[in-house]
Every structure is written in C-alpha cells, then in structure tokens.
Amino acid sequence: MSVEPRILRWHRRRHPLLRTAHPLTRRSIYILPTRTGLVFTAVLLAMLGWSINYNASLGFALVFLLGTIALEAMRRTHDNLLGLTVHPPLAEPVFAGDTAFIRLRLEAPAGEIRYGVVVRTAAGIETGGDLDGPLAALDLPVPAPRRGRLASGALRVSTCFPLGLFTAWTWVEFQPSGLVWPQPAGVAQLPAGTHGKPQQQPARTESAGDEDFAGLRPWRRGDPATHVAWKPSARSGQLQVKQFSAPPGGDELMLDLASAPGDGIEARLSQLTLWTIEADRADVRFGLRLGATELAPARGSAHRFEVLERLALYGEGTDAA
C-alpha cells in the first residue's frame, strides 16, 4: 500500500469536506524528498565518506555547500504552497456519462508569484503552471458517470519548485458543487398536452411527423438519432436534424414521471430529460410532475434548467414520496 493513500485517509479524518475557500497553512502541507532528492542525498553521503576517508577539506566544503543549498530548496518548496488559498471548484452542468470540467481557483498573496503548482485528481489527471496573478484558474476533467451532484473528489495540490529535490503537497476536498443531469434517452416524440385535462386538438388528416416538419438544422449535442436526416447529411457532409414546429399535443404539456415509458426510474428520468430538451427546442410551455412535487408549465432557459435540476436531484428530497 502506497504512502499517499494512507496520508489522504489520515487527512480526511482530520479535515471534513470543505465548503468555503481554504488557505494552506503549515499544518496542512506535507513534504518529502523526490527520487531525484534521494539520489542527491546518496551522492552527498558518498562525497562525505570520501572526504572523511581522505581528509579532504575542499570535499567537506563542497558537501556542506550542497547540503545548505538542499535545505534552502526544501524551505522554498514548502513555502511555494504556504499562503495559497484554494477556492471551491466551479463546474458547468453535464449529462450523465459525459466528462465535466471543474475550474479550481488558486489565490496567491498580493504581489507574490508561485511557480510550478500542479493540481491532480484522484484519477491521476493533472494540470498546473505558474501562478503569476492574484487569482489563477485551472481546469480539470472529472468523469460524471451518474446523475446527481458532481463531486470533484480529493484534489492534490503540489509543487517541486525550485530544484525538484523535494515535493510539497496537500489534499483539498470540497462539497459537491456541480450538477449531472440524466442522460437524455428514449422516445423522441413528445406526449400530448396533459396539464389538468386533455387539451382540445384539431383534427389531423396526416401523420404528426409530416404535419409538424419545419425544416432542417445542424445537429446539436443531445439530438436523438431518430431525428437525423441521413440523406441530406450525406450530401452536405454535416449532420442535419429534422426540426418540428410543435409537438402533436398542443402548445402546453405536463411531463409526468409516473406515465413516462422506461424500465426503471433511471430510464424514465432519461426519457423526461429527452422530452425536456425537445419541448424547450420547440418553444413549448411544459411542466414537470415528480411524485408529490409539481412544477407549473413555463418556457425559457431558466425553466429548462430548473426542470433538469429537479430530474438530476430526484430522490434526494421529498419528491420521491
């Protein structure tokens, strides 16, 4: 078992999940020699033994000089992290199965430059650089396999500056800050309007797909494969999607978890997510019913985000009742 996971577990016992900005103090920074530092130490010991054996005063002077430089490098490596403030990460919402990018902000004391600061995720993905401003931002990819709140996990902030003989590091772990929506999947066709009572619908003499077709547009992420116009796409060299002017159920509808098709809760939530995207693109007023909770029909990006948020967090509150 490696030293690093044991230190991480020990650090978690001493420090709960963070909610606010976290300044790095001496009590939270660890430091150890790198492999280069261990080789350097071995060479110094060999030089010291040679100097003792041959009573070489110049050898002693060189050993003590290099040892002093190593000690100063150790102090500077530790102080390169000391005083940094790590702010809670920010992340844009993503769909389940995608990769989220969290933005970690590091703040150095005014007028100071910190060199070679590296941030690494638990999955081993790292990024870093020099912090030459009062507030620097580093972007890290984090997998989002399932819906719910996105946790960045433990982040390792480290540095080997200036000589690479020592590595100083600390662990920071914040409360989940991002959001993962259910993966849109299922039947693309929107249901009929069902807000309160069925809406009056005009008589139709053609199929809904033919009657509501409104043209083609470029493919966007989240578009179902059933809407792709393959022949026009092959001619243009770019994926084209069929666009419909309105769903076959009026201009207002209620999306209900109880009536959504799908095998299991997650499949039904994915279906509601797909319908949410379709209704928003068609500029239809739509609402959401999840068990005992209900969101009145509306339209617009703010309403769409609220619906997707409720779908992402379904089961965490009383809506599952």
PDB file of C-alpha atoms in Angstrom:
ATOM      1  CA  MET A   1       0.000   0.000   0.000  1.00  0.00           C
ATOM      2  CA  SER A   2       1.446   3.371  -1.015  1.00  0.00           C
ATOM      3  CA  VAL A   3       2.149   6.161   1.416  1.00  0.00           C
ATOM      4  CA  GLU A   4      -0.064   8.653  -0.397  1.00  0.00           C
ATOM      5  CA  PRO A   5      -3.481   6.955   0.134  1.00  0.00           C
ATOM      6  CA  ARG A   6      -2.692   6.456   3.830  1.00  0.00           C
ATOM      7  CA  ILE A   7      -1.871  10.145   4.198  1.00  0.00           C
ATOM      8  CA  LEU A   8      -5.083  11.012   2.333  1.00  0.00           C
ATOM      9  CA  ARG A   9      -7.188   8.896   4.706  1.00  0.00           C
ATOM     10  CA  TRP A  10      -5.431  10.443   7.698  1.00  0.00           C
ATOM     11  CA  HIS A  11      -6.000  13.910   6.231  1.00  0.00           C
ATOM     12  CA  ARG A  12      -9.731  13.172   5.728  1.00  0.00           C
ATOM     13  CA  ARG A  13     -10.085  12.156   9.383  1.00  0.00           C
ATOM     14  CA  ARG A  14      -8.605  15.470  10.470  1.00  0.00           C
ATOM     15  CA  HIS A  15     -10.316  17.719   7.906  1.00  0.00           C
ATOM     16  CA  PRO A  16     -14.019  17.492   6.930  1.00  0.00           C
ATOM     17  CA  LEU A  17     -15.283  18.305   3.458  1.00  0.00           C
ATOM     18  CA  LEU A  18     -14.703  21.971   2.691  1.00  0.00           C
ATOM     19  CA  ARG A  19     -17.477  24.424   1.868  1.00  0.00           C
ATOM     20  CA  THR A  20     -15.599  27.687   1.590  1.00  0.00           C
ATOM     21  CA  ALA A  21     -12.179  28.914   0.467  1.00  0.00           C
ATOM     22  CA  HIS A  22      -9.360  27.043   2.174  1.00  0.00           C
ATOM     23  CA  PRO A  23      -5.997  28.714   2.981  1.00  0.00           C
ATOM     24  CA  LEU A  24      -2.980  26.406   3.038  1.00  0.00           C
ATOM     25  CA  THR A  25      -1.180  26.502   6.388  1.00  0.00           C
ATOM     26  CA  ARG A  26       1.893  24.731   7.715  1.00  0.00           C
ATOM     27  CA  ARG A  27      -0.270  22.111   9.404  1.00  0.00           C
ATOM     28  CA  SER A  28      -1.823  21.014   6.095  1.00  0.00           C
ATOM     29  CA  ILE A  29       1.301  20.886   3.887  1.00  0.00           C
ATOM     30  CA  TYR A  30       3.436  17.745   3.686  1.00  0.00           C
ATOM     31  CA  ILE A  31       6.907  17.476   2.185  1.00  0.00           C
ATOM     32  CA  LEU A  32       9.164  14.562   1.226  1.00  0.00           C
ATOM     33  CA  PRO A  33      12.232  14.134  -0.982  1.00  0.00           C
ATOM     34  CA  THR A  34      11.658  13.136  -4.587  1.00  0.00           C
ATOM     35  CA  ARG A  35      13.588  10.351  -6.294  1.00  0.00           C
ATOM     36  CA  THR A  36      15.988  12.999  -7.524  1.00  0.00           C
ATOM     37  CA  GLY A  37      16.325  14.232  -3.950  1.00  0.00           C
ATOM     38  CA  LEU A  38      17.097  10.725  -2.691  1.00  0.00           C
ATOM     39  CA  VAL A  39      19.793  10.265  -5.340  1.00  0.00           C
ATOM     40  CA  PHE A  40      21.203  13.692  -4.449  1.00  0.00           C
ATOM     41  CA  THR A  41      21.304  12.692  -0.767  1.00  0.00           C
ATOM     42  CA  ALA A  42      23.081   9.428  -1.600  1.00  0.00           C
ATOM     43  CA  VAL A  43      25.689  11.326  -3.628  1.00  0.00           C
ATOM     44  CA  LEU A  44      26.220  13.769  -0.756  1.00  0.00           C
ATOM     45  CA  LEU A  45      26.726  10.909   1.691  1.00  0.00           C
ATOM     46  CA  ALA A  46      29.225   9.278  -0.675  1.00  0.00           C
ATOM     47  CA  MET A  47      31.099  12.566  -1.004  1.00  0.00           C
ATOM     48  CA  LEU A  48      31.079  12.980   2.761  1.00  0.00           C
ATOM     49  CA  GLY A  49      32.501   9.481   3.234  1.00  0.00           C
ATOM     50  CA  TRP A  50      35.201  10.160   0.644  1.00  0.00           C
ATOM     51  CA  SER A  51      36.088  13.473   2.339  1.00  0.00           C
ATOM     52  CA  ILE A  52      36.338  11.789   5.753  1.00  0.00           C
ATOM     53  CA  ASN A  53      38.455   8.952   4.341  1.00  0.00           C
ATOM     54  CA  TYR A  54      40.914  11.272   2.603  1.00  0.00           C
ATOM     55  CA  ASN A  55      40.579  14.213   4.987  1.00  0.00           C
ATOM     56  CA  ALA A  56      39.804  16.486   2.028  1.00  0.00           C
ATOM     57  CA  SER A  57      38.871  19.927   3.276  1.00  0.00           C
ATOM     58  CA  LEU A  58      37.613  21.001  -0.145  1.00  0.00           C
ATOM     59  CA  GLY A  59      35.399  17.931  -0.191  1.00  0.00           C
ATOM     60  CA  PHE A  60      33.922  18.900   3.178  1.00  0.00           C
ATOM     61  CA  ALA A  61      33.306  22.428   1.913  1.00  0.00           C
ATOM     62  CA  LEU A  62      31.544  21.165  -1.201  1.00  0.00           C
ATOM     63  CA  VAL A  63      29.369  18.739   0.787  1.00  0.00           C
ATOM     64  CA  PHE A  64      28.318  21.426   3.264  1.00  0.00           C
ATOM     65  CA  LEU A  65      27.654  23.911   0.452  1.00  0.00           C
ATOM     66  CA  LEU A  66      25.453  21.470  -1.461  1.00  0.00           C
ATOM     67  CA  GLY A  67      23.712  20.421   1.760  1.00  0.00           C
ATOM     68  CA  THR A  68      22.915  24.049   2.567  1.00  0.00           C
ATOM     69  CA  ILE A  69      21.516  24.547  -0.924  1.00  0.00           C
ATOM     70  CA  ALA A  70      19.330  21.441  -0.487  1.00  0.00           C
ATOM     71  CA  LEU A  71      17.988  22.683   2.853  1.00  0.00           C
ATOM     72  CA  GLU A  72      17.178  26.084   1.341  1.00  0.00           C
ATOM     73  CA  ALA A  73      15.456  24.341  -1.588  1.00  0.00           C
ATOM     74  CA  MET A  74      13.357  22.356   0.910  1.00  0.00           C
ATOM     75  CA  ARG A  75      12.250  25.561   2.646  1.00  0.00           C
ATOM     76  CA  ARG A  76      11.388  27.242  -0.650  1.00  0.00           C
ATOM     77  CA  THR A  77       9.461  24.209  -1.876  1.00  0.00           C
ATOM     78  CA  HIS A  78       7.333  24.229   1.267  1.00  0.00           C
ATOM     79  CA  ASP A  79       6.791  27.992   1.152  1.00  0.00           C
ATOM     80  CA  ASN A  80       5.764  27.823  -2.512  1.00  0.00           C
ATOM     81  CA  LEU A  81       2.422  26.416  -1.294  1.00  0.00           C
ATOM     82  CA  LEU A  82       2.237  28.198   2.035  1.00  0.00           C
ATOM     83  CA  GLY A  83      -0.306  31.006   1.995  1.00  0.00           C
ATOM     84  CA  LEU A  84      -2.149  29.878  -1.133  1.00  0.00           C
ATOM     85  CA  THR A  85      -5.944  29.959  -0.897  1.00  0.00           C
ATOM     86  CA  VAL A  86      -7.892  27.266  -2.716  1.00  0.00           C
ATOM     87  CA  HIS A  87     -11.416  28.320  -3.656  1.00  0.00           C
ATOM     88  CA  PRO A  88     -14.316  25.872  -4.149  1.00  0.00           C
ATOM     89  CA  PRO A  89     -14.354  24.457  -7.684  1.00  0.00           C
ATOM     90  CA  LEU A  90     -16.924  25.527 -10.246  1.00  0.00           C
ATOM     91  CA  ALA A  91     -18.430  23.237 -12.872  1.00  0.00           C
ATOM     92  CA  GLU A  92     -20.967  23.589 -15.678  1.00  0.00           C
ATOM     93  CA  PRO A  93     -23.804  21.015 -15.634  1.00  0.00           C
ATOM     94  CA  VAL A  94     -23.319  17.995 -17.896  1.00  0.00           C
ATOM     95  CA  PHE A  95     -25.295  14.905 -18.835  1.00  0.00           C
ATOM     96  CA  ALA A  96     -24.553  11.577 -17.176  1.00  0.00           C
ATOM     97  CA  GLY A  97     -21.815   9.679 -18.972  1.00  0.00           C
ATOM     98  CA  ASP A  98     -20.042  12.823 -20.143  1.00  0.00           C
ATOM     99  CA  THR A  99     -16.896  14.426 -18.785  1.00  0.00           C
ATOM    100  CA  ALA A 100     -17.287  17.516 -16.646  1.00  0.00           C
ATOM    101  CA  PHE A 101     -14.655  20.212 -16.408  1.00  0.00           C
ATOM    102  CA  ILE A 102     -14.202  21.733 -12.992  1.00  0.00           C
ATOM    103  CA  ARG A 103     -12.445  25.066 -12.562  1.00  0.00           C
ATOM    104  CA  LEU A 104     -10.272  25.306  -9.456  1.00  0.00           C
ATOM    105  CA  ARG A 105      -9.239  28.813  -8.471  1.00  0.00           C
ATOM    106  CA  LEU A 106      -5.967  29.375  -6.625  1.00  0.00           C
ATOM    107  CA  GLU A 107      -5.250  32.707  -4.975  1.00  0.00           C
ATOM    108  CA  ALA A 108      -1.750  33.816  -4.006  1.00  0.00           C
ATOM    109  CA  PRO A 109      -0.994  36.661  -1.585  1.00  0.00           C
ATOM    110  CA  ALA A 110      -0.875  40.055  -3.279  1.00  0.00           C
ATOM    111  CA  GLY A 111       2.265  40.660  -5.289  1.00  0.00           C
ATOM    112  CA  GLU A 112       3.585  37.087  -4.993  1.00  0.00           C
ATOM    113  CA  ILE A 113       4.292  34.627  -7.810  1.00  0.00           C
ATOM    114  CA  ARG A 114       4.119  30.885  -7.227  1.00  0.00           C
ATOM    115  CA  TYR A 115       5.907  28.648  -9.698  1.00  0.00           C
ATOM    116  CA  GLY A 116       5.221  25.100 -10.800  1.00  0.00           C
ATOM    117  CA  VAL A 117       1.976  24.474  -8.883  1.00  0.00           C
ATOM    118  CA  VAL A 118       0.280  21.246 -10.011  1.00  0.00           C
ATOM    119  CA  VAL A 119      -3.265  20.035  -9.268  1.00  0.00           C
ATOM    120  CA  ARG A 120      -4.099  16.360  -9.740  1.00  0.00           C
ATOM    121  CA  THR A 121      -7.392  14.495  -9.446  1.00  0.00           C
ATOM    122  CA  ALA A 122      -7.881  11.110  -7.807  1.00  0.00           C
ATOM    123  CA  ALA A 123      -7.948   9.598 -11.318  1.00  0.00           C
ATOM    124  CA  GLY A 124      -4.390  10.826 -11.953  1.00  0.00           C
ATOM    125  CA  ILE A 125      -5.293  13.662 -14.345  1.00  0.00           C
ATOM    126  CA  GLU A 126      -3.254  16.756 -13.610  1.00  0.00           C
ATOM    127  CA  THR A 127      -2.722  20.292 -14.757  1.00  0.00           C
ATOM    128  CA  GLY A 128      -0.734  23.218 -13.467  1.00  0.00           C
ATOM    129  CA  GLY A 129       1.608  26.076 -14.137  1.00  0.00           C
ATOM    130  CA  ASP A 130       2.899  29.315 -12.690  1.00  0.00           C
ATOM    131  CA  LEU A 131       0.539  31.492 -10.677  1.00  0.00           C
ATOM    132  CA  ASP A 132       1.629  34.943 -11.801  1.00  0.00           C
ATOM    133  CA  GLY A 133      -1.540  36.790 -10.798  1.00  0.00           C
ATOM    134  CA  PRO A 134      -3.633  37.304  -7.687  1.00  0.00           C
ATOM    135  CA  LEU A 135      -6.164  34.671  -8.824  1.00  0.00           C
ATOM    136  CA  ALA A 136      -5.442  31.824 -11.241  1.00  0.00           C
ATOM    137  CA  ALA A 137      -7.858  29.195 -12.555  1.00  0.00           C
ATOM    138  CA  LEU A 138      -7.013  25.612 -13.507  1.00  0.00           C
ATOM    139  CA  ASP A 139      -9.439  23.388 -15.449  1.00  0.00           C
ATOM    140  CA  LEU A 140      -9.589  19.672 -14.684  1.00  0.00           C
ATOM    141  CA  PRO A 141     -11.670  16.955 -16.390  1.00  0.00           C
ATOM    142  CA  VAL A 142     -13.741  14.845 -13.996  1.00  0.00           C
ATOM    143  CA  PRO A 143     -15.862  11.852 -15.091  1.00  0.00           C
ATOM    144  CA  ALA A 144     -19.603  12.154 -14.463  1.00  0.00           C
ATOM    145  CA  PRO A 145     -20.905   8.566 -14.678  1.00  0.00           C
ATOM    146  CA  ARG A 146     -24.286   9.098 -12.987  1.00  0.00           C
ATOM    147  CA  ARG A 147     -26.842  11.806 -12.357  1.00  0.00           C
ATOM    148  CA  GLY A 148     -26.859  13.844  -9.174  1.00  0.00           C
ATOM    149  CA  ARG A 149     -24.381  16.192  -7.617  1.00  0.00           C
ATOM    150  CA  LEU A 150     -20.898  16.272  -9.087  1.00  0.00           C
ATOM    151  CA  ALA A 151     -18.112  15.663  -6.588  1.00  0.00           C
ATOM    152  CA  SER A 152     -14.623  16.665  -7.653  1.00  0.00           C
ATOM    153  CA  GLY A 153     -13.157  14.238  -5.131  1.00  0.00           C
ATOM    154  CA  ALA A 154      -9.836  14.744  -3.403  1.00  0.00           C
ATOM    155  CA  LEU A 155      -7.533  17.131  -5.261  1.00  0.00           C
ATOM    156  CA  ARG A 156      -3.793  17.033  -4.705  1.00  0.00           C
ATOM    157  CA  VAL A 157      -2.090  20.431  -4.872  1.00  0.00           C
ATOM    158  CA  SER A 158       1.681  20.030  -5.116  1.00  0.00           C
ATOM    159  CA  THR A 159       4.940  21.621  -6.208  1.00  0.00           C
ATOM    160  CA  CYS A 160       8.571  20.591  -6.749  1.00  0.00           C
ATOM    161  CA  PHE A 161       9.884  24.114  -7.273  1.00  0.00           C
ATOM    162  CA  PRO A 162      12.701  25.190  -7.283  1.00  0.00           C
ATOM    163  CA  LEU A 163      15.154  22.284  -7.783  1.00  0.00           C
ATOM    164  CA  GLY A 164      12.924  19.221  -7.865  1.00  0.00           C
ATOM    165  CA  LEU A 165      14.690  17.715  -4.833  1.00  0.00           C
ATOM    166  CA  PHE A 166      11.543  17.827  -2.686  1.00  0.00           C
ATOM    167  CA  THR A 167       7.828  17.685  -3.307  1.00  0.00           C
ATOM    168  CA  ALA A 168       5.395  19.560  -1.098  1.00  0.00           C
ATOM    169  CA  TRP A 169       1.714  18.750  -1.326  1.00  0.00           C
ATOM    170  CA  THR A 170      -1.648  18.939   0.351  1.00  0.00           C
ATOM    171  CA  TRP A 171      -5.097  17.469  -0.212  1.00  0.00           C
ATOM    172  CA  VAL A 172      -8.269  19.514  -0.574  1.00  0.00           C
ATOM    173  CA  GLU A 173     -11.752  18.058  -0.919  1.00  0.00           C
ATOM    174  CA  PHE A 174     -14.828  20.249  -1.281  1.00  0.00           C
ATOM    175  CA  GLN A 175     -18.528  19.589  -1.009  1.00  0.00           C
ATOM    176  CA  PRO A 176     -20.088  18.583  -4.361  1.00  0.00           C
ATOM    177  CA  SER A 177     -20.592  21.745  -6.373  1.00  0.00           C
ATOM    178  CA  GLY A 178     -21.601  20.647  -9.867  1.00  0.00           C
ATOM    179  CA  LEU A 179     -24.693  19.013 -11.296  1.00  0.00           C
ATOM    180  CA  VAL A 180     -25.074  15.951 -13.519  1.00  0.00           C
ATOM    181  CA  TRP A 181     -28.320  15.692 -15.470  1.00  0.00           C
ATOM    182  CA  PRO A 182     -29.775  12.319 -16.503  1.00  0.00           C
ATOM    183  CA  GLN A 183     -28.624  11.090 -19.884  1.00  0.00           C
ATOM    184  CA  PRO A 184     -31.303  12.009 -22.478  1.00  0.00           C
ATOM    185  CA  ALA A 185     -32.658   8.797 -23.995  1.00  0.00           C
ATOM    186  CA  GLY A 186     -35.910   7.179 -25.017  1.00  0.00           C
ATOM    187  CA  VAL A 187     -38.736   8.110 -27.380  1.00  0.00           C
ATOM    188  CA  ALA A 188     -38.170  11.481 -29.034  1.00  0.00           C
ATOM    189  CA  GLN A 189     -41.854  12.156 -29.799  1.00  0.00           C
ATOM    190  CA  LEU A 190     -43.379  14.464 -27.191  1.00  0.00           C
ATOM    191  CA  PRO A 191     -46.582  13.307 -25.449  1.00  0.00           C
ATOM    192  CA  ALA A 192     -49.930  15.057 -25.792  1.00  0.00           C
ATOM    193  CA  GLY A 193     -50.730  18.020 -23.561  1.00  0.00           C
ATOM    194  CA  THR A 194     -51.844  16.729 -20.170  1.00  0.00           C
ATOM    195  CA  HIS A 195     -51.900  19.745 -17.863  1.00  0.00           C
ATOM    196  CA  GLY A 196     -55.001  19.277 -15.732  1.00  0.00           C
ATOM    197  CA  LYS A 197     -57.151  17.829 -18.546  1.00  0.00           C
ATOM    198  CA  PRO A 198     -56.508  16.815 -22.137  1.00  0.00           C
ATOM    199  CA  GLN A 199     -56.324  19.789 -24.448  1.00  0.00           C
ATOM    200  CA  GLN A 200     -58.598  20.243 -27.427  1.00  0.00           C
ATOM    201  CA  GLN A 201     -56.673  19.177 -30.511  1.00  0.00           C
ATOM    202  CA  PRO A 202     -57.548  19.979 -34.104  1.00  0.00           C
ATOM    203  CA  ALA A 203     -58.454  17.110 -36.379  1.00  0.00           C
ATOM    204  CA  ARG A 204     -55.454  15.686 -38.217  1.00  0.00           C
ATOM    205  CA  THR A 205     -55.586  14.130 -41.624  1.00  0.00           C
ATOM    206  CA  GLU A 206     -51.850  13.490 -41.919  1.00  0.00           C
ATOM    207  CA  SER A 207     -49.268  11.915 -39.703  1.00  0.00           C
ATOM    208  CA  ALA A 208     -47.895  14.152 -36.971  1.00  0.00           C
ATOM    209  CA  GLY A 209     -44.361  13.877 -38.288  1.00  0.00           C
ATOM    210  CA  ASP A 210     -45.340  15.133 -41.759  1.00  0.00           C
ATOM    211  CA  GLU A 211     -47.627  17.859 -40.478  1.00  0.00           C
ATOM    212  CA  ASP A 212     -45.171  19.381 -37.963  1.00  0.00           C
ATOM    213  CA  PHE A 213     -41.999  19.163 -40.048  1.00  0.00           C
ATOM    214  CA  ALA A 214     -40.407  22.659 -40.211  1.00  0.00           C
ATOM    215  CA  GLY A 215     -37.100  22.106 -41.987  1.00  0.00           C
ATOM    216  CA  LEU A 216     -33.530  21.081 -41.218  1.00  0.00           C
ATOM    217  CA  ARG A 217     -30.917  22.466 -38.880  1.00  0.00           C
ATOM    218  CA  PRO A 218     -27.343  21.441 -37.900  1.00  0.00           C
ATOM    219  CA  TRP A 219     -27.034  18.603 -35.383  1.00  0.00           C
ATOM    220  CA  ARG A 220     -26.534  19.621 -31.768  1.00  0.00           C
ATOM    221  CA  ARG A 221     -25.428  17.584 -28.797  1.00  0.00           C
ATOM    222  CA  GLY A 222     -28.395  15.728 -27.284  1.00  0.00           C
ATOM    223  CA  ASP A 223     -30.336  15.387 -30.537  1.00  0.00           C
ATOM    224  CA  PRO A 224     -31.837  11.878 -30.889  1.00  0.00           C
ATOM    225  CA  ALA A 225     -30.662   9.673 -33.733  1.00  0.00           C
ATOM    226  CA  THR A 226     -34.254   9.267 -34.943  1.00  0.00           C
ATOM    227  CA  HIS A 227     -34.311  12.945 -35.964  1.00  0.00           C
ATOM    228  CA  VAL A 228     -31.176  12.800 -38.093  1.00  0.00           C
ATOM    229  CA  ALA A 229     -31.833  13.371 -41.810  1.00  0.00           C
ATOM    230  CA  TRP A 230     -29.317  10.928 -43.226  1.00  0.00           C
ATOM    231  CA  LYS A 231     -29.621  11.679 -46.952  1.00  0.00           C
ATOM    232  CA  PRO A 232     -29.219  15.489 -46.631  1.00  0.00           C
ATOM    233  CA  SER A 233     -26.403  14.869 -44.144  1.00  0.00           C
ATOM    234  CA  ALA A 234     -24.563  12.662 -46.644  1.00  0.00           C
ATOM    235  CA  ARG A 235     -24.900  15.301 -49.360  1.00  0.00           C
ATOM    236  CA  SER A 236     -23.711  18.210 -47.210  1.00  0.00           C
ATOM    237  CA  GLY A 237     -21.051  16.343 -45.240  1.00  0.00           C
ATOM    238  CA  GLN A 238     -22.560  17.654 -41.964  1.00  0.00           C
ATOM    239  CA  LEU A 239     -25.173  16.042 -39.756  1.00  0.00           C
ATOM    240  CA  GLN A 240     -28.593  17.601 -40.316  1.00  0.00           C
ATOM    241  CA  VAL A 241     -31.560  17.159 -37.972  1.00  0.00           C
ATOM    242  CA  LYS A 242     -35.251  17.367 -38.768  1.00  0.00           C
ATOM    243  CA  GLN A 243     -36.915  20.260 -36.968  1.00  0.00           C
ATOM    244  CA  PHE A 244     -40.568  20.272 -35.944  1.00  0.00           C
ATOM    245  CA  SER A 245     -42.633  23.356 -35.300  1.00  0.00           C
ATOM    246  CA  ALA A 246     -44.788  21.949 -32.484  1.00  0.00           C
ATOM    247  CA  PRO A 247     -45.461  18.656 -30.716  1.00  0.00           C
ATOM    248  CA  PRO A 248     -48.591  16.655 -31.531  1.00  0.00           C
ATOM    249  CA  GLY A 249     -50.427  17.583 -28.373  1.00  0.00           C
ATOM    250  CA  GLY A 250     -50.875  21.338 -28.280  1.00  0.00           C
ATOM    251  CA  ASP A 251     -48.580  24.065 -27.011  1.00  0.00           C
ATOM    252  CA  GLU A 252     -48.620  23.108 -23.318  1.00  0.00           C
ATOM    253  CA  LEU A 253     -47.909  19.788 -21.674  1.00  0.00           C
ATOM    254  CA  MET A 254     -47.074  18.190 -18.352  1.00  0.00           C
ATOM    255  CA  LEU A 255     -44.202  15.728 -18.151  1.00  0.00           C
ATOM    256  CA  ASP A 256     -45.061  13.113 -15.538  1.00  0.00           C
ATOM    257  CA  LEU A 257     -42.644  10.556 -14.131  1.00  0.00           C
ATOM    258  CA  ALA A 258     -45.482   8.137 -13.420  1.00  0.00           C
ATOM    259  CA  SER A 259     -46.519   7.988 -17.084  1.00  0.00           C
ATOM    260  CA  ALA A 260     -43.071   8.154 -18.687  1.00  0.00           C
ATOM    261  CA  PRO A 261     -42.044   4.964 -20.515  1.00  0.00           C
ATOM    262  CA  GLY A 262     -38.958   3.101 -19.428  1.00  0.00           C
ATOM    263  CA  ASP A 263     -37.725   0.128 -17.420  1.00  0.00           C
ATOM    264  CA  GLY A 264     -36.908   1.561 -14.001  1.00  0.00           C
ATOM    265  CA  ILE A 265     -36.584   5.032 -12.501  1.00  0.00           C
ATOM    266  CA  GLU A 266     -33.355   5.946 -14.279  1.00  0.00           C
ATOM    267  CA  ALA A 267     -34.745   5.076 -17.709  1.00  0.00           C
ATOM    268  CA  ARG A 268     -37.862   7.145 -17.036  1.00  0.00           C
ATOM    269  CA  LEU A 269     -35.801  10.089 -15.828  1.00  0.00           C
ATOM    270  CA  SER A 270     -33.741   9.824 -19.013  1.00  0.00           C
ATOM    271  CA  GLN A 271     -36.966   9.903 -21.021  1.00  0.00           C
ATOM    272  CA  LEU A 272     -38.150  13.029 -19.187  1.00  0.00           C
ATOM    273  CA  THR A 273     -34.770  14.639 -19.842  1.00  0.00           C
ATOM    274  CA  LEU A 274     -35.084  13.986 -23.569  1.00  0.00           C
ATOM    275  CA  TRP A 275     -38.625  15.368 -23.610  1.00  0.00           C
ATOM    276  CA  THR A 276     -37.434  18.445 -21.710  1.00  0.00           C
ATOM    277  CA  ILE A 277     -34.840  19.149 -24.383  1.00  0.00           C
ATOM    278  CA  GLU A 278     -37.367  18.562 -27.183  1.00  0.00           C
ATOM    279  CA  ALA A 279     -40.021  20.773 -25.589  1.00  0.00           C
ATOM    280  CA  ASP A 280     -37.540  23.576 -24.994  1.00  0.00           C
ATOM    281  CA  ARG A 281     -36.347  23.474 -28.605  1.00  0.00           C
ATOM    282  CA  ALA A 282     -39.939  23.556 -29.824  1.00  0.00           C
ATOM    283  CA  ASP A 283     -40.630  26.552 -27.544  1.00  0.00           C
ATOM    284  CA  VAL A 284     -43.476  24.721 -25.829  1.00  0.00           C
ATOM    285  CA  ARG A 285     -44.759  25.523 -22.360  1.00  0.00           C
ATOM    286  CA  PHE A 286     -44.172  22.428 -20.260  1.00  0.00           C
ATOM    287  CA  GLY A 287     -44.270  21.435 -16.617  1.00  0.00           C
ATOM    288  CA  LEU A 288     -42.933  18.566 -14.549  1.00  0.00           C
ATOM    289  CA  ARG A 289     -44.528  16.198 -12.066  1.00  0.00           C
ATOM    290  CA  LEU A 290     -42.274  14.040  -9.898  1.00  0.00           C
ATOM    291  CA  GLY A 291     -44.271  12.091  -7.372  1.00  0.00           C
ATOM    292  CA  ALA A 292     -45.706  14.562  -4.851  1.00  0.00           C
ATOM    293  CA  THR A 293     -43.989  17.633  -6.313  1.00  0.00           C
ATOM    294  CA  GLU A 294     -45.061  19.571  -9.352  1.00  0.00           C
ATOM    295  CA  LEU A 295     -43.553  22.398 -11.381  1.00  0.00           C
ATOM    296  CA  ALA A 296     -46.029  24.559 -13.281  1.00  0.00           C
ATOM    297  CA  PRO A 297     -45.701  24.823 -17.068  1.00  0.00           C
ATOM    298  CA  ALA A 298     -43.449  27.583 -18.373  1.00  0.00           C
ATOM    299  CA  ARG A 299     -40.835  28.115 -21.047  1.00  0.00           C
ATOM    300  CA  GLY A 300     -37.357  29.568 -21.362  1.00  0.00           C
ATOM    301  CA  SER A 301     -33.816  28.615 -20.410  1.00  0.00           C
ATOM    302  CA  ALA A 302     -34.317  29.297 -16.681  1.00  0.00           C
ATOM    303  CA  HIS A 303     -37.305  26.947 -16.602  1.00  0.00           C
ATOM    304  CA  ARG A 304     -35.402  24.285 -18.548  1.00  0.00           C
ATOM    305  CA  PHE A 305     -32.506  24.450 -16.074  1.00  0.00           C
ATOM    306  CA  GLU A 306     -34.890  24.127 -13.132  1.00  0.00           C
ATOM    307  CA  VAL A 307     -36.559  21.076 -14.669  1.00  0.00           C
ATOM    308  CA  LEU A 308     -33.227  19.421 -15.412  1.00  0.00           C
ATOM    309  CA  GLU A 309     -32.018  20.187 -11.900  1.00  0.00           C
ATOM    310  CA  ARG A 310     -35.061  18.511 -10.386  1.00  0.00           C
ATOM    311  CA  LEU A 311     -34.529  15.495 -12.602  1.00  0.00           C
ATOM    312  CA  ALA A 312     -30.866  15.329 -11.599  1.00  0.00           C
ATOM    313  CA  LEU A 313     -31.623  15.519  -7.877  1.00  0.00           C
ATOM    314  CA  TYR A 314     -34.703  13.302  -7.884  1.00  0.00           C
ATOM    315  CA  GLY A 315     -34.653  11.026  -4.842  1.00  0.00           C
ATOM    316  CA  GLU A 316     -32.540  13.309  -2.666  1.00  0.00           C
ATOM    317  CA  GLY A 317     -35.526  15.119  -1.188  1.00  0.00           C
ATOM    318  CA  THR A 318     -39.215  14.570  -0.648  1.00  0.00           C
ATOM    319  CA  ASP A 319     -40.048  14.431  -4.360  1.00  0.00           C
ATOM    320  CA  ALA A 320     -39.625  10.669  -4.356  1.00  0.00           C
ATOM    321  CA  ALA A 321     -42.552  10.265  -1.986  1.00  0.00           C
TER     322      ALA A 321
END
